[in-house]
Amino acid sequence: MTTTTPARTTTRMAALVSEIRTVVERGLAPDLTAYLVGERLAPHLGAPDLLTPAQQEGDPERYRQHILHAESDGSFSVVALVWLPGQETCIHDHVSWCVAGVHQGEESERRFRLAPGAGPARLVATEDVVNAQGDVCGFAPPGDIHKVRNSCTAKAISVHVYGADVSRLGTSIRRVYTLPVD
């Protein structure tokens, strides 16, 4: 993943950040926060004035993260992930609650659960989901192990809101899983 620093914020993005701030300041449980942030994000997805042209640029080597906003108190960040065809993440989980919404194109997601056993732990695929433009999903750890991929023939862009300061951490990924997959 390549990361770029925050650039100019559009008027629509500034409004979305304000809506997210209002939810986060309530101090609710992580899963409820994710749900409510998802409700705020959904109406903005697909709007041509949400991202600047620079915030929609990909990287031919790997998916690209554009940090759009990091709240000064570290309580949340907003990023755009730009995926060229075939680009994907590793299997991972997150440091905090997360909401992801597809702004353009579609993304394929495979979700996993950790299956401890008598031998070494394994990952078991539990669900395959295709998220199209306008789709939003949210989650809070634990139980957020997944892999995301652009399986389309065109660029995909998603907007993610994390309950952490991604500009400071560099990523929202807590752990990468290299366990065997069933």
mmCIF file of N, CA and C in Angstrom, residues 83-87 102 104-108 130-133 149-157:
data_model
loop_
_atom_site.group_PDB
_atom_site.id
_atom_site.type_symbol
_atom_site.label_atom_id
_atom_site.label_comp_id
_atom_site.label_asym_id
_atom_site.label_seq_id
_atom_site.Cartn_x
_atom_site.Cartn_y
_atom_site.Cartn_z
ATOM 1 N N TRP A 83 -7.966 1.269 -5.827
ATOM 2 C CA TRP A 83 -7.567 -0.084 -6.228
ATOM 3 C C TRP A 83 -7.611 -0.184 -7.750
ATOM 4 N N LEU A 84 -6.493 -0.511 -8.349
ATOM 5 C CA LEU A 84 -6.505 -0.828 -9.773
ATOM 6 C C LEU A 84 -6.877 -2.302 -9.919
ATOM 7 N N PRO A 85 -7.289 -2.743 -11.099
ATOM 8 C CA PRO A 85 -7.732 -4.137 -11.268
ATOM 9 C C PRO A 85 -6.721 -5.140 -10.719
ATOM 10 N N GLY A 86 -7.215 -6.100 -9.940
ATOM 11 C CA GLY A 86 -6.391 -7.172 -9.397
ATOM 12 C C GLY A 86 -5.665 -6.848 -8.105
ATOM 13 N N GLN A 87 -5.630 -5.597 -7.697
ATOM 14 C CA GLN A 87 -4.928 -5.254 -6.456
ATOM 15 C C GLN A 87 -5.723 -5.732 -5.250
ATOM 16 N N VAL A 102 -18.110 1.876 -0.754
ATOM 17 C CA VAL A 102 -17.592 1.893 -2.130
ATOM 18 C C VAL A 102 -18.085 3.155 -2.826
ATOM 19 N N GLN A 104 -16.697 4.107 -5.962
ATOM 20 C CA GLN A 104 -16.666 3.852 -7.415
ATOM 21 C C GLN A 104 -16.292 2.399 -7.641
ATOM 22 N N GLY A 105 -16.925 1.763 -8.599
ATOM 23 C CA GLY A 105 -16.597 0.384 -8.944
ATOM 24 C C GLY A 105 -17.172 -0.599 -7.937
ATOM 25 N N GLU A 106 -16.454 -1.696 -7.738
ATOM 26 C CA GLU A 106 -16.865 -2.672 -6.736
ATOM 27 C C GLU A 106 -15.647 -3.403 -6.198
ATOM 28 N N GLU A 107 -15.800 -3.912 -4.981
ATOM 29 C CA GLU A 107 -14.724 -4.629 -4.309
ATOM 30 C C GLU A 107 -15.234 -5.977 -3.831
ATOM 31 N N SER A 108 -14.373 -6.965 -3.931
ATOM 32 C CA SER A 108 -14.697 -8.295 -3.421
ATOM 33 C C SER A 108 -14.017 -8.450 -2.075
ATOM 34 N N VAL A 130 -19.513 -9.158 -2.421
ATOM 35 C CA VAL A 130 -19.151 -8.177 -3.435
ATOM 36 C C VAL A 130 -19.864 -6.888 -3.059
ATOM 37 N N ASN A 131 -19.071 -5.852 -2.804
ATOM 38 C CA ASN A 131 -19.610 -4.546 -2.426
ATOM 39 C C ASN A 131 -19.565 -3.642 -3.649
ATOM 40 N N ALA A 132 -20.729 -3.159 -4.059
ATOM 41 C CA ALA A 132 -20.840 -2.297 -5.230
ATOM 42 C C ALA A 132 -20.912 -0.838 -4.799
ATOM 43 N N GLN A 133 -20.868 0.068 -5.773
ATOM 44 C CA GLN A 133 -20.946 1.491 -5.464
ATOM 45 C C GLN A 133 -22.154 1.767 -4.575
ATOM 46 N N ARG A 149 -10.280 -7.155 -2.350
ATOM 47 C CA ARG A 149 -9.657 -7.227 -3.675
ATOM 48 C C ARG A 149 -10.527 -6.499 -4.687
ATOM 49 N N ASN A 150 -9.858 -5.843 -5.636
ATOM 50 C CA ASN A 150 -10.571 -5.314 -6.790
ATOM 51 C C ASN A 150 -10.545 -6.405 -7.849
ATOM 52 N N SER A 151 -11.644 -7.096 -8.002
ATOM 53 C CA SER A 151 -11.722 -8.185 -8.976
ATOM 54 C C SER A 151 -12.356 -7.732 -10.284
ATOM 55 N N CYS A 152 -12.495 -6.428 -10.464
ATOM 56 C CA CYS A 152 -13.110 -5.882 -11.678
ATOM 57 C C CYS A 152 -12.032 -5.503 -12.697
ATOM 58 N N THR A 153 -12.473 -5.030 -13.827
ATOM 59 C CA THR A 153 -11.553 -4.623 -14.885
ATOM 60 C C THR A 153 -11.322 -3.112 -14.889
ATOM 61 N N ALA A 154 -11.887 -2.401 -13.919
ATOM 62 C CA ALA A 154 -11.741 -0.944 -13.830
ATOM 63 C C ALA A 154 -11.296 -0.566 -12.422
ATOM 64 N N LYS A 155 -10.895 0.667 -12.267
ATOM 65 C CA LYS A 155 -10.478 1.185 -10.965
ATOM 66 C C LYS A 155 -11.655 1.167 -9.993
ATOM 67 N N ALA A 156 -11.359 0.863 -8.734
ATOM 68 C CA ALA A 156 -12.344 0.937 -7.660
ATOM 69 C C ALA A 156 -11.821 1.897 -6.596
ATOM 70 N N ILE A 157 -12.731 2.638 -5.988
ATOM 71 C CA ILE A 157 -12.360 3.563 -4.919
ATOM 72 C C ILE A 157 -13.316 3.348 -3.761
#
